[in-house]
CSV table of C-alpha atoms in Angstrom, one decimal:
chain,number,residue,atom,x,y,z
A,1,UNK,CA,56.0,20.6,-108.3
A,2,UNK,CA,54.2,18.3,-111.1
A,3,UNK,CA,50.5,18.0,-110.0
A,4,UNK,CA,50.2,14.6,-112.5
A,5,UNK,CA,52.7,12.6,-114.2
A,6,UNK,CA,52.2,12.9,-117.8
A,7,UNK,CA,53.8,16.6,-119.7
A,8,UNK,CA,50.5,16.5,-121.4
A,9,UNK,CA,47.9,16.7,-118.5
A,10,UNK,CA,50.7,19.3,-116.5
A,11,UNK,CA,50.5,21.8,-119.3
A,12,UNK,CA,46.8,21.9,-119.8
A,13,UNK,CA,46.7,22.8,-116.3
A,14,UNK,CA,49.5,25.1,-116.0
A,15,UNK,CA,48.3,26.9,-119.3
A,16,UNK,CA,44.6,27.3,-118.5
A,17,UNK,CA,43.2,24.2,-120.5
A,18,UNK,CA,42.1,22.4,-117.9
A,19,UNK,CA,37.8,21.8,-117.7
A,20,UNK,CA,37.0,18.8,-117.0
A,21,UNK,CA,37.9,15.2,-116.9
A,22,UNK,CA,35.7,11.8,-117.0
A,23,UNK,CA,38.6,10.1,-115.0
A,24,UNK,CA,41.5,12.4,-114.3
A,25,UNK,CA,43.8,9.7,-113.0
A,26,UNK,CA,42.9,6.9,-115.4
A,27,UNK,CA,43.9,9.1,-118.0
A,28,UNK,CA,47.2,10.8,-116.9
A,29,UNK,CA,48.4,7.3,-116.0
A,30,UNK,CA,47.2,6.4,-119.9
A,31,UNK,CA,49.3,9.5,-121.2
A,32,UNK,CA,52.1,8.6,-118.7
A,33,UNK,CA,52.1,5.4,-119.7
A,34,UNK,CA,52.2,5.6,-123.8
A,35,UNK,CA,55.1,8.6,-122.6
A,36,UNK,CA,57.1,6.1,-121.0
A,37,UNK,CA,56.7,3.1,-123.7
A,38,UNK,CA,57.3,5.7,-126.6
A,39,UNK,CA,53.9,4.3,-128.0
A,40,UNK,CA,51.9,7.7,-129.0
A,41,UNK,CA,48.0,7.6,-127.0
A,42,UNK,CA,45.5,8.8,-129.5
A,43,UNK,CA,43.1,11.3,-129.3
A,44,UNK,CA,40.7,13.6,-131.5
A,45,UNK,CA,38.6,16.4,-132.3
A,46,UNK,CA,35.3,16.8,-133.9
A,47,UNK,CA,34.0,19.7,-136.1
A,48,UNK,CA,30.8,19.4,-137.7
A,49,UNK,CA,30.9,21.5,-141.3
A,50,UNK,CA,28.5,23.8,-140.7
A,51,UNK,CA,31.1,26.7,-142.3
A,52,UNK,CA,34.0,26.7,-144.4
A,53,UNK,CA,36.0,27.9,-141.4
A,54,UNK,CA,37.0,27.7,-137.8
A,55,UNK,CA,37.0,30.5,-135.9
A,56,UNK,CA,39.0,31.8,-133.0
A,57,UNK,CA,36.2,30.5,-130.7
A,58,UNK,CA,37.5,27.0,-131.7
A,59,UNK,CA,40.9,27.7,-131.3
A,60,UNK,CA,41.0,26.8,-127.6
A,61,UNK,CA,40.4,22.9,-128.3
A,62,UNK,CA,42.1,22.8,-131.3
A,63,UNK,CA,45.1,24.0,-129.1
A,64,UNK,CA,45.0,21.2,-127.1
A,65,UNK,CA,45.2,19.2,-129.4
A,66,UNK,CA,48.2,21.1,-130.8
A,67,UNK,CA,50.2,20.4,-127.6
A,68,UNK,CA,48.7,16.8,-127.4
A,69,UNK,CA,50.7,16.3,-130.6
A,70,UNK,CA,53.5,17.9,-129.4
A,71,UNK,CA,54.0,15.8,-126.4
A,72,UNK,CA,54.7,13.0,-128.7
A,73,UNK,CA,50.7,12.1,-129.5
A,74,UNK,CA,48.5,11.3,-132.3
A,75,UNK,CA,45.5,13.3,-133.2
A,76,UNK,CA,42.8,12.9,-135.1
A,77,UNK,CA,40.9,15.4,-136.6
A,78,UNK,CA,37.2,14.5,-137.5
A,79,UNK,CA,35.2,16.3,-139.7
A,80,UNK,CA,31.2,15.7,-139.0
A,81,UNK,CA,30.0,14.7,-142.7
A,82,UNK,CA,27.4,12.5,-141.3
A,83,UNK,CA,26.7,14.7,-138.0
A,84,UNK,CA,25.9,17.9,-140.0
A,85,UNK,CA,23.0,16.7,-141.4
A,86,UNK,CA,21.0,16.5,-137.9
A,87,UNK,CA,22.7,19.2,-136.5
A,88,UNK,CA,24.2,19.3,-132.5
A,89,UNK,CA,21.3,20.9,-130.6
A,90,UNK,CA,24.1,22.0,-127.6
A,91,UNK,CA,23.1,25.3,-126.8
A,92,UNK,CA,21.1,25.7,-130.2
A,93,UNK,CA,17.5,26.9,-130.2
A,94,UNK,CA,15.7,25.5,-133.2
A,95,UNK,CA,16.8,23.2,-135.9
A,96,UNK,CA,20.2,23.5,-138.1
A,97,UNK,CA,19.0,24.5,-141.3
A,98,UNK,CA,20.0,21.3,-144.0
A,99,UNK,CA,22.7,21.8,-146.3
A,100,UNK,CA,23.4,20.5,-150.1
A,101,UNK,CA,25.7,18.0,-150.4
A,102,UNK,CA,27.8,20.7,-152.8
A,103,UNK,CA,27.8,23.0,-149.7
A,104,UNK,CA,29.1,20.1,-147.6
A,105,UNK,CA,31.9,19.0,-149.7
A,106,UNK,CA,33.3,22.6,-149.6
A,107,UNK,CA,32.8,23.2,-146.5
A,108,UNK,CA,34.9,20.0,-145.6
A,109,UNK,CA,37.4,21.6,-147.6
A,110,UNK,CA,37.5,24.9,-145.5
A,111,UNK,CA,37.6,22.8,-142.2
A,112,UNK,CA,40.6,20.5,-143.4
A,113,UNK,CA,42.6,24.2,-143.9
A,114,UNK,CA,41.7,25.4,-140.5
A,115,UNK,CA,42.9,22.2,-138.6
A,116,UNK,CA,46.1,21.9,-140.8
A,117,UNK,CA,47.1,25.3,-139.6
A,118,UNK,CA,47.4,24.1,-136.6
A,119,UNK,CA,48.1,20.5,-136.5
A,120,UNK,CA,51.0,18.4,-138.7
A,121,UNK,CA,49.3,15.8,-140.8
A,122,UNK,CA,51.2,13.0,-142.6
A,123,UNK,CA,51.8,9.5,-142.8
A,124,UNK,CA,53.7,9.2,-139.1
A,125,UNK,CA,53.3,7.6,-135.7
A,126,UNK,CA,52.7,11.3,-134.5
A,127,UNK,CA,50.9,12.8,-137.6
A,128,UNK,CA,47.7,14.0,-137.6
A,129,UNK,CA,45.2,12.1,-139.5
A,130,UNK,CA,41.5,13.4,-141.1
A,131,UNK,CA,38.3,11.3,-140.8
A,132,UNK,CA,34.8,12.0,-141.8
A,133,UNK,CA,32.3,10.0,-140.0
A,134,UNK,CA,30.2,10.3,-143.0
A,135,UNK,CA,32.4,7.6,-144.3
A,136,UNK,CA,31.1,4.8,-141.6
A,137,UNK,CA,27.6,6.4,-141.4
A,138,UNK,CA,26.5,6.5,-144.9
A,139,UNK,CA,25.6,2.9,-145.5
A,140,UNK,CA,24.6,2.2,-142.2
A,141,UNK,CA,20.9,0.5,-141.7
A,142,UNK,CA,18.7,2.2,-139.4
A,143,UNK,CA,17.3,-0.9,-137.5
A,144,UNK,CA,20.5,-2.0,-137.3
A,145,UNK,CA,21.6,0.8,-135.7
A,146,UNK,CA,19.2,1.2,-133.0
A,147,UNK,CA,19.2,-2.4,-132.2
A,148,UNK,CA,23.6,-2.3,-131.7
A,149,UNK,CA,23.4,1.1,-130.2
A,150,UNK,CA,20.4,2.6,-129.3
A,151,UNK,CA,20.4,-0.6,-126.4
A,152,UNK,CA,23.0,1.2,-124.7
A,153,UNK,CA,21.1,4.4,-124.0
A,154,UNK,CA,18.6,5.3,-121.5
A,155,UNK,CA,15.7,8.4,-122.6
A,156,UNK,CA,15.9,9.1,-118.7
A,157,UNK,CA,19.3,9.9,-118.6
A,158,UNK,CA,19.4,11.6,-122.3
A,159,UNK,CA,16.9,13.6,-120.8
A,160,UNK,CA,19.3,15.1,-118.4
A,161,UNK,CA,22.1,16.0,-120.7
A,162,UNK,CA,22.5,19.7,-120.7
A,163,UNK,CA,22.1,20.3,-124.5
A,164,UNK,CA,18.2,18.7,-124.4
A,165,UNK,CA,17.8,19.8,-121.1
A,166,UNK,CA,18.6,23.0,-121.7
A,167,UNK,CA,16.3,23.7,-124.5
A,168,UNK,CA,13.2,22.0,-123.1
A,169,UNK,CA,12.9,24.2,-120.2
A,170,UNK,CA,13.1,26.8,-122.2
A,171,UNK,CA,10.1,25.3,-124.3
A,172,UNK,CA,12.2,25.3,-127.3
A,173,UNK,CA,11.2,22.5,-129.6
A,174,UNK,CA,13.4,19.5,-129.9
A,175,UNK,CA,13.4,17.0,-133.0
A,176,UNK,CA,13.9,13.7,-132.7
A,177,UNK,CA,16.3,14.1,-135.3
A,178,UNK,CA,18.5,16.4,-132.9
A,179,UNK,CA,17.8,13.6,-130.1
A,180,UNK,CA,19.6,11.3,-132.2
A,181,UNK,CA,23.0,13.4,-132.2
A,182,UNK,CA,24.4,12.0,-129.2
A,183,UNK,CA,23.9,8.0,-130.1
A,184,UNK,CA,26.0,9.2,-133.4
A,185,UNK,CA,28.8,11.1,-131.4
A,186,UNK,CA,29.1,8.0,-129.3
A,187,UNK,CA,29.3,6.1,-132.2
A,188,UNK,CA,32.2,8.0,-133.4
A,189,UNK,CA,34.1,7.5,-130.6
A,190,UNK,CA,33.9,4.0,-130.2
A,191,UNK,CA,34.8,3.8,-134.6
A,192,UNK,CA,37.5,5.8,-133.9
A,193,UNK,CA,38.8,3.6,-130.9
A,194,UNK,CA,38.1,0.4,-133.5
A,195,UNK,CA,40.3,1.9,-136.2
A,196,UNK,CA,43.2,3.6,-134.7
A,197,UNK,CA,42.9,2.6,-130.9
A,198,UNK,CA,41.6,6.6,-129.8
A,199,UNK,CA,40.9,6.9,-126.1
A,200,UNK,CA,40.6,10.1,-125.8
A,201,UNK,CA,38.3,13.1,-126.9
A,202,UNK,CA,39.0,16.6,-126.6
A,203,UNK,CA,36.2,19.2,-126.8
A,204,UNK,CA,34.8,22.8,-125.5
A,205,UNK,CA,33.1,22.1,-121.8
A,206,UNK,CA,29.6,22.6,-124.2
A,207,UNK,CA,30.1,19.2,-125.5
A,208,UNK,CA,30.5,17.4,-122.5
A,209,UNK,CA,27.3,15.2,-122.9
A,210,UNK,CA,28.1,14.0,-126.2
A,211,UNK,CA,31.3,13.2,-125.0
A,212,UNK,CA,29.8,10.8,-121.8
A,213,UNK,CA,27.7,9.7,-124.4
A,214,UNK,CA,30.7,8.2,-126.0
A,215,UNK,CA,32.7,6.9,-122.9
A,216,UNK,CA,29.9,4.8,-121.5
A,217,UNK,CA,28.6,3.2,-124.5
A,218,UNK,CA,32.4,2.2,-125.4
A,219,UNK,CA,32.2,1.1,-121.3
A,220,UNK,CA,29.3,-0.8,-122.1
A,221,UNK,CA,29.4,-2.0,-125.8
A,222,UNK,CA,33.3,-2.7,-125.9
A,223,UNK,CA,34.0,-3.2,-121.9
A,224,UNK,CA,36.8,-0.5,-122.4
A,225,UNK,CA,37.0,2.8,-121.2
A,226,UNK,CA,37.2,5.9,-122.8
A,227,UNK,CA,38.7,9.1,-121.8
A,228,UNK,CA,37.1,12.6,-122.3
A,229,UNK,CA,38.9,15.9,-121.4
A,230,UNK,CA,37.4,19.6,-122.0
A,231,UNK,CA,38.4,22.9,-121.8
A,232,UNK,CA,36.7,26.1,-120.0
A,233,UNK,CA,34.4,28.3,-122.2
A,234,UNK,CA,36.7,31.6,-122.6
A,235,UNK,CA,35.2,34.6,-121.7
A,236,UNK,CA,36.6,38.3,-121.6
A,237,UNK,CA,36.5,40.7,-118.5
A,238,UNK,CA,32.9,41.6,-119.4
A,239,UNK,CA,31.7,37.6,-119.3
A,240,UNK,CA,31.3,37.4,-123.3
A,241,UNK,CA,32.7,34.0,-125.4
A,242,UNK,CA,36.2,35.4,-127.0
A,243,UNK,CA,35.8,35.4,-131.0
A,244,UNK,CA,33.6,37.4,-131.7
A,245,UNK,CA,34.7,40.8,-132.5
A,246,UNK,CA,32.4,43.3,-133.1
A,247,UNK,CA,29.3,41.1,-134.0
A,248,UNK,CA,31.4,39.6,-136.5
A,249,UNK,CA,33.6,36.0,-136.1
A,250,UNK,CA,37.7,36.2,-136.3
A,251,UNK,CA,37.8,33.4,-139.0
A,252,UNK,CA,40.7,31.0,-138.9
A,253,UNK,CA,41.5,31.0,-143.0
A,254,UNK,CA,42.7,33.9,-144.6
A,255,UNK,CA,40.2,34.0,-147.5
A,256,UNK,CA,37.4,34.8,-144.6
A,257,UNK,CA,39.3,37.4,-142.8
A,258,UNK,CA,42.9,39.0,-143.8
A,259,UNK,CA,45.8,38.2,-141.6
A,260,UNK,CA,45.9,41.9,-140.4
A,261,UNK,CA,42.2,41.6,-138.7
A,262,UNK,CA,43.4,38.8,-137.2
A,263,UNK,CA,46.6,39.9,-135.8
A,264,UNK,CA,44.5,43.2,-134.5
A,265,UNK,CA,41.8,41.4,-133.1
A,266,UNK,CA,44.5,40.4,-130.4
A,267,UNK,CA,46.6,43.5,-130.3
A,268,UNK,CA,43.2,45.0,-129.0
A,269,UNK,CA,42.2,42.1,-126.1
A,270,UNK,CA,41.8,43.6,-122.6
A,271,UNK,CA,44.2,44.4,-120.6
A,272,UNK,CA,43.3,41.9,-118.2
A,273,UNK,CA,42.9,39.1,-120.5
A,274,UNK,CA,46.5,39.1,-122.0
A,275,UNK,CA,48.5,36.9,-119.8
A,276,UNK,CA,45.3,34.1,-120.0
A,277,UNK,CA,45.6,34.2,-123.9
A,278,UNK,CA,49.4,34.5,-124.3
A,279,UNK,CA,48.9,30.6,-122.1
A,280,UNK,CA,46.3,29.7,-124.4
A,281,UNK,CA,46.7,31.1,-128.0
A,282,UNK,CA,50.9,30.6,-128.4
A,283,UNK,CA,53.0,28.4,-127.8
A,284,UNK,CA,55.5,30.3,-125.6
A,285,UNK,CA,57.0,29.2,-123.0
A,286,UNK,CA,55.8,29.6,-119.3
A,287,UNK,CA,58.7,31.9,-118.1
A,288,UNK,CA,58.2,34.5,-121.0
A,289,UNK,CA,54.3,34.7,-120.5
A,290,UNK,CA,55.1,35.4,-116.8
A,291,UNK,CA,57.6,38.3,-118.0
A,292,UNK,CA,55.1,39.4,-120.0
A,293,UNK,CA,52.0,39.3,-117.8
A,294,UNK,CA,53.7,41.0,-114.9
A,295,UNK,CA,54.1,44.0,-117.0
A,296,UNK,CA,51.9,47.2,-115.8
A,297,UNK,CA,49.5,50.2,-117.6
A,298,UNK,CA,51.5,51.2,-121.0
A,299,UNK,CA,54.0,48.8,-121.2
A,300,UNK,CA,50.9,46.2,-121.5
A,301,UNK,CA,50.8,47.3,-124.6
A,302,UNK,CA,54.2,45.3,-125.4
A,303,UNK,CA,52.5,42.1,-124.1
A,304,UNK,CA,49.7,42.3,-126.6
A,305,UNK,CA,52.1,43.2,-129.4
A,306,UNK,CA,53.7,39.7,-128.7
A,307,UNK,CA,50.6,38.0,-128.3
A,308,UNK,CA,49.3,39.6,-131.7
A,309,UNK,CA,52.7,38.4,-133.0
A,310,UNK,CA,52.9,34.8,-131.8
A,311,UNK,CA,49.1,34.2,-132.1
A,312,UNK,CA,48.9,35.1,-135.9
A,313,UNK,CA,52.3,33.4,-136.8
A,314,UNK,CA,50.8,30.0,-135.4
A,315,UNK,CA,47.6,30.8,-137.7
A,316,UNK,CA,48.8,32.6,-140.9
A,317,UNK,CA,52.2,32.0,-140.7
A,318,UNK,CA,55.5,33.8,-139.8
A,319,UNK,CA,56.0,36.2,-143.4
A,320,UNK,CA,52.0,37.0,-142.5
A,321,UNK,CA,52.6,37.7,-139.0
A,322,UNK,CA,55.2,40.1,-139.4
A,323,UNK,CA,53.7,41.8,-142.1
A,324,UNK,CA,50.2,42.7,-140.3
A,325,UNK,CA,53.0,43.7,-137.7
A,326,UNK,CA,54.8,46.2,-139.8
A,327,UNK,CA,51.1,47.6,-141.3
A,328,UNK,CA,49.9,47.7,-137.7
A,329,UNK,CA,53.4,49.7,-136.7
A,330,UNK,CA,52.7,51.9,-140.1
A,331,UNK,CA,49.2,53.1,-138.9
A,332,UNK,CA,49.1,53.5,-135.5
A,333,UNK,CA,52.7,54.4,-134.9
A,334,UNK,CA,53.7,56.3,-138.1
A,335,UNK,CA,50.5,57.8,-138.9
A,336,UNK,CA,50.8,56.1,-142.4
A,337,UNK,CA,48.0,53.6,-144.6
A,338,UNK,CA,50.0,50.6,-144.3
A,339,UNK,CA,50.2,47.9,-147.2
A,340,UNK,CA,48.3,44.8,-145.5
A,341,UNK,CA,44.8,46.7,-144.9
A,342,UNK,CA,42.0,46.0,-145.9
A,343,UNK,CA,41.1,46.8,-149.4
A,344,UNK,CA,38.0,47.6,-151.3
A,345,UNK,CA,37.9,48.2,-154.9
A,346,UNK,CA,34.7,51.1,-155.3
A,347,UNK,CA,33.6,52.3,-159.6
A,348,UNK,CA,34.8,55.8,-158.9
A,349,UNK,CA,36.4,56.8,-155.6
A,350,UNK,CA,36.0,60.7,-157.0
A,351,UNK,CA,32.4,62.4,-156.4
A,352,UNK,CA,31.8,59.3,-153.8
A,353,UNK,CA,29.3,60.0,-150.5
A,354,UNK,CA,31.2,59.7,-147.6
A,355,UNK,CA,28.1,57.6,-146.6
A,356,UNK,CA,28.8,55.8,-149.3
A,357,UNK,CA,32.2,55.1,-148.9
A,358,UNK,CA,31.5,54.2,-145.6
A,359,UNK,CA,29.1,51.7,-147.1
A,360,UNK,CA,31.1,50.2,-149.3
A,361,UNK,CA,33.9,49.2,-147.0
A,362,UNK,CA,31.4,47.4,-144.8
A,363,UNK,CA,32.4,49.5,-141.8
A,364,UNK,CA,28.7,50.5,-141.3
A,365,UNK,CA,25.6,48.2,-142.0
A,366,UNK,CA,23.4,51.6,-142.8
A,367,UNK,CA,23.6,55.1,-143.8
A,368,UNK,CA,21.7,55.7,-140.3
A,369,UNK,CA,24.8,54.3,-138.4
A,370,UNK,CA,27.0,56.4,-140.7
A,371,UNK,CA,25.0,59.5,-139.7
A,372,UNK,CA,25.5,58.4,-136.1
A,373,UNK,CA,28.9,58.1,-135.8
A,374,UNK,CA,30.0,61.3,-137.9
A,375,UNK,CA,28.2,63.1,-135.3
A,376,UNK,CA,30.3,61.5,-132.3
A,377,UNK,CA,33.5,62.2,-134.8
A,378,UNK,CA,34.1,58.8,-135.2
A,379,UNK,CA,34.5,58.7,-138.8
A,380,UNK,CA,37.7,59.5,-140.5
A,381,UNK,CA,38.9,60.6,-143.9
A,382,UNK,CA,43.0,59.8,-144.4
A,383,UNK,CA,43.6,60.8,-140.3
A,384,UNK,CA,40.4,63.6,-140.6
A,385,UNK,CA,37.5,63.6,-138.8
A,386,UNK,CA,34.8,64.0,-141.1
A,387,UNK,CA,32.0,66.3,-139.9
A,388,UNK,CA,29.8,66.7,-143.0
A,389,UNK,CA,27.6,63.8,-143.8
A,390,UNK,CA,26.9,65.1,-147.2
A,391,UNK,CA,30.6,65.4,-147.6
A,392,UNK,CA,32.0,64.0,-151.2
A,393,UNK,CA,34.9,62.8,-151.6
A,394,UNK,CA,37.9,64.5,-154.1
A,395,UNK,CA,40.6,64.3,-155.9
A,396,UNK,CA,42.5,66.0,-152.8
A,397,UNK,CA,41.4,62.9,-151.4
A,398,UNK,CA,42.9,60.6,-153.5
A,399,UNK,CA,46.5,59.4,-152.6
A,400,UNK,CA,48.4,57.1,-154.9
A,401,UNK,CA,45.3,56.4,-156.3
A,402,UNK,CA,43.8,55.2,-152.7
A,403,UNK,CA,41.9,56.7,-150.2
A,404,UNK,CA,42.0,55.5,-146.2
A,405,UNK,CA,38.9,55.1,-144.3
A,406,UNK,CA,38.7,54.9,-140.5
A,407,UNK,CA,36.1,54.1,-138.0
A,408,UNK,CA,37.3,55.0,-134.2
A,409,UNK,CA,40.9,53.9,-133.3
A,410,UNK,CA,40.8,50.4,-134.6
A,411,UNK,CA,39.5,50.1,-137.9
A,412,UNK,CA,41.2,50.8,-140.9
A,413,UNK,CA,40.8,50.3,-144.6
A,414,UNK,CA,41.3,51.4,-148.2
A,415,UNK,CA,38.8,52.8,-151.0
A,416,UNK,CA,40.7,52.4,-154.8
């Protein structure tokens, strides 16, 4: 049975999304509501450009608001022009370091790519839309600022919010600059309610007192009220935020990571954390993740070959999917150097240092760690374990004018 009535707040719960809500009933009767009238509710995400990329880590909102448009909603994805310039000091340490403006405008760029991966913009009642609060920031006058807005907000009760509570017990310094991010994250939200009628935000659980922020002051400034819904912080079997992979982030655009990293980056998730990101990384349906998640020890291995699947064809697309799918079947199945991995072009492959070579494929960060791992045999030369660290590589080595590198089970690449 339903726990609410809207489709919208039944699959966040059912899939995992579910957080946090600041009024769990006022908004499923809002999303209920605009359901029943056919009138689209409104609701949006905020990025700050900090990168040219999303990475998996923000996949988990951005999937909400995915299905929020697929219920028959409107979303808005906001970049943070304005925003990035202070910085968001939610579980930060020090200061953002500033960026150009060139940096910004490119990094826009790279953030309007990510969303539209996942997201259907256009001109429709149910298209997504971009905004970049720099637009209604940039001419705005200071005193006026603090004199419409800054009224609204209490130091005593900013002082509780997590992200400056946080860092002053640790005796991390806090700008006033950073203090300020939360009157401007507020702001947006009330802009965004002025312009296109948004009620709702939809955010990581870590931005939870920016998003308050937001819902009182339109309470108090606008005597209307404001929704915010967050997700859980997902973590794997060992407690650690999923996206990273190795040190290193699963970027969203292909330019930042090829589609076959991405695709095995969730071929290799734990065994225990399949069935939570089939519900939160694809769109399948309910009664096929429940197939899937019931199955036991090596036929697990199916169910991450779906997820892999389904996760990169939302991302990179179906041709892309099934081609890191076929490379992945190449190498691990077939014993073969498959056509999507990983490619690095070196001056002469012939007479190279397997250090080197190692090097240059960015599979080590040092010689040292080279050294390392060919003692534990965890380097490999086409399928052999290489035992010699002085070893050079030769024209035996050389096959159609390529040569694959491996580190343990999982990584792959070519030398040509």
């Amino acid at each position: 049975m339903s726990q609410f009535k809207s489709e919208f707040m039944n699959i966040m719960q059912e899939r995992g999304f579910y957080n946090q809500c600041t009024n769990e009933q006022g908004f499923d009767d809002y999303l209920y509501a605009c359901e029943k009238s056919g009138k689209p509710a409104v609701g949006y995400l905020g990025s700050d450009p900090t990168g040219d990329s999303l990475h998996v880590g923000h996949i988990v909102p951005l999937m909400m608001l995915r299905w929020f448009q697929k219920c028959g909603h409107k979303p808005i994805a906001l970049v943070g022009g304005a925003t990035a310039r202070i910085g968001d000091p939610s579980g930060k340490d020090k200061l953002r370091p500033f960026l150009s403006e060139e940096v910004l405008a490119h990094n826009n760029q790279g953030l309007k790519k990510s969303f539209s991966k996942f997201l259907n913009f256009g001109n429709g009642a149910t298209d997504a839309v971009m905004e970049d609060n720099w637009n209604w920031f940039k001419d705005i006058n200071y005193l006026g600022f603090l004199r419409d807005v800054g009224t609204y907000y209490s130091v005593n009760r900013m002082l509780t919010m997590d992200s400056v509570k946080s860092r002053l017990e640790r005796e991390q310094p806090m700008s006033f600059l950073e203090f300020n991010y939360m009157l401007l994250q507020g702001y947006d939200f009330c802009e965004l309610y002025k312009k296109y009628g948004c009620r709702a935000q939809i955010a990581g659980s870590d931005q939870w007192g920016n998003i308050t922020s937001g819902t009182e002051l339109g309470r108090r400034k606008m005597d209307v009220e404001l929704f915010g819904f967050t997700s859980p912080i997902i973590t794997d079997a060992s407690g650690k935020k999923m996206g990273k992979s190795e040190g290193n982030a699963v970027w969203i655009n292909e330019e930042k990571l090829s589609s076959y990293d991405y695709y095995q980056y969730f071929r290799n998730i734990g065994d225990t954390e399949v069935g939570k990101c089939l519900r939160i990384y694809t769109d399948l349906p309910m009664e096929e993740i429940l197939k899937l998640e019931a199955l036991k020890d090596q036929e697990i291995n199916e169910a991450k070959k779906v997820l892999a699947f389904e996760a990169t064809k939302i991302c990179r697309g179906e041709s892309e999917a099934k081609a890191a799918q076929e490379t992945a079947v190449k190498v691990f199945e077939q014993g073969v150097a498959g056509g999507e991995l990983p490619k690095v072009k070196v001056e002469q492959i012939e007479g190279l240092g397997v250090l080197d070579a190692f090097l240059a494929i960015g599979f080590v960060e040092s010689k040292g760690e080279a050294r390392r791992l060919i003692k534990q045999n965890g380097l490999k030369i086409n399928d052999k374990v290489v035992n010699d660290e002085n070893y050079r590589l030769s024209a035996a080595d050389i096959v159609n004018g390529e040569v694959k590198l491996s580190q343990g089970k999982k990584k792959h690449g070519l030398l040509y």
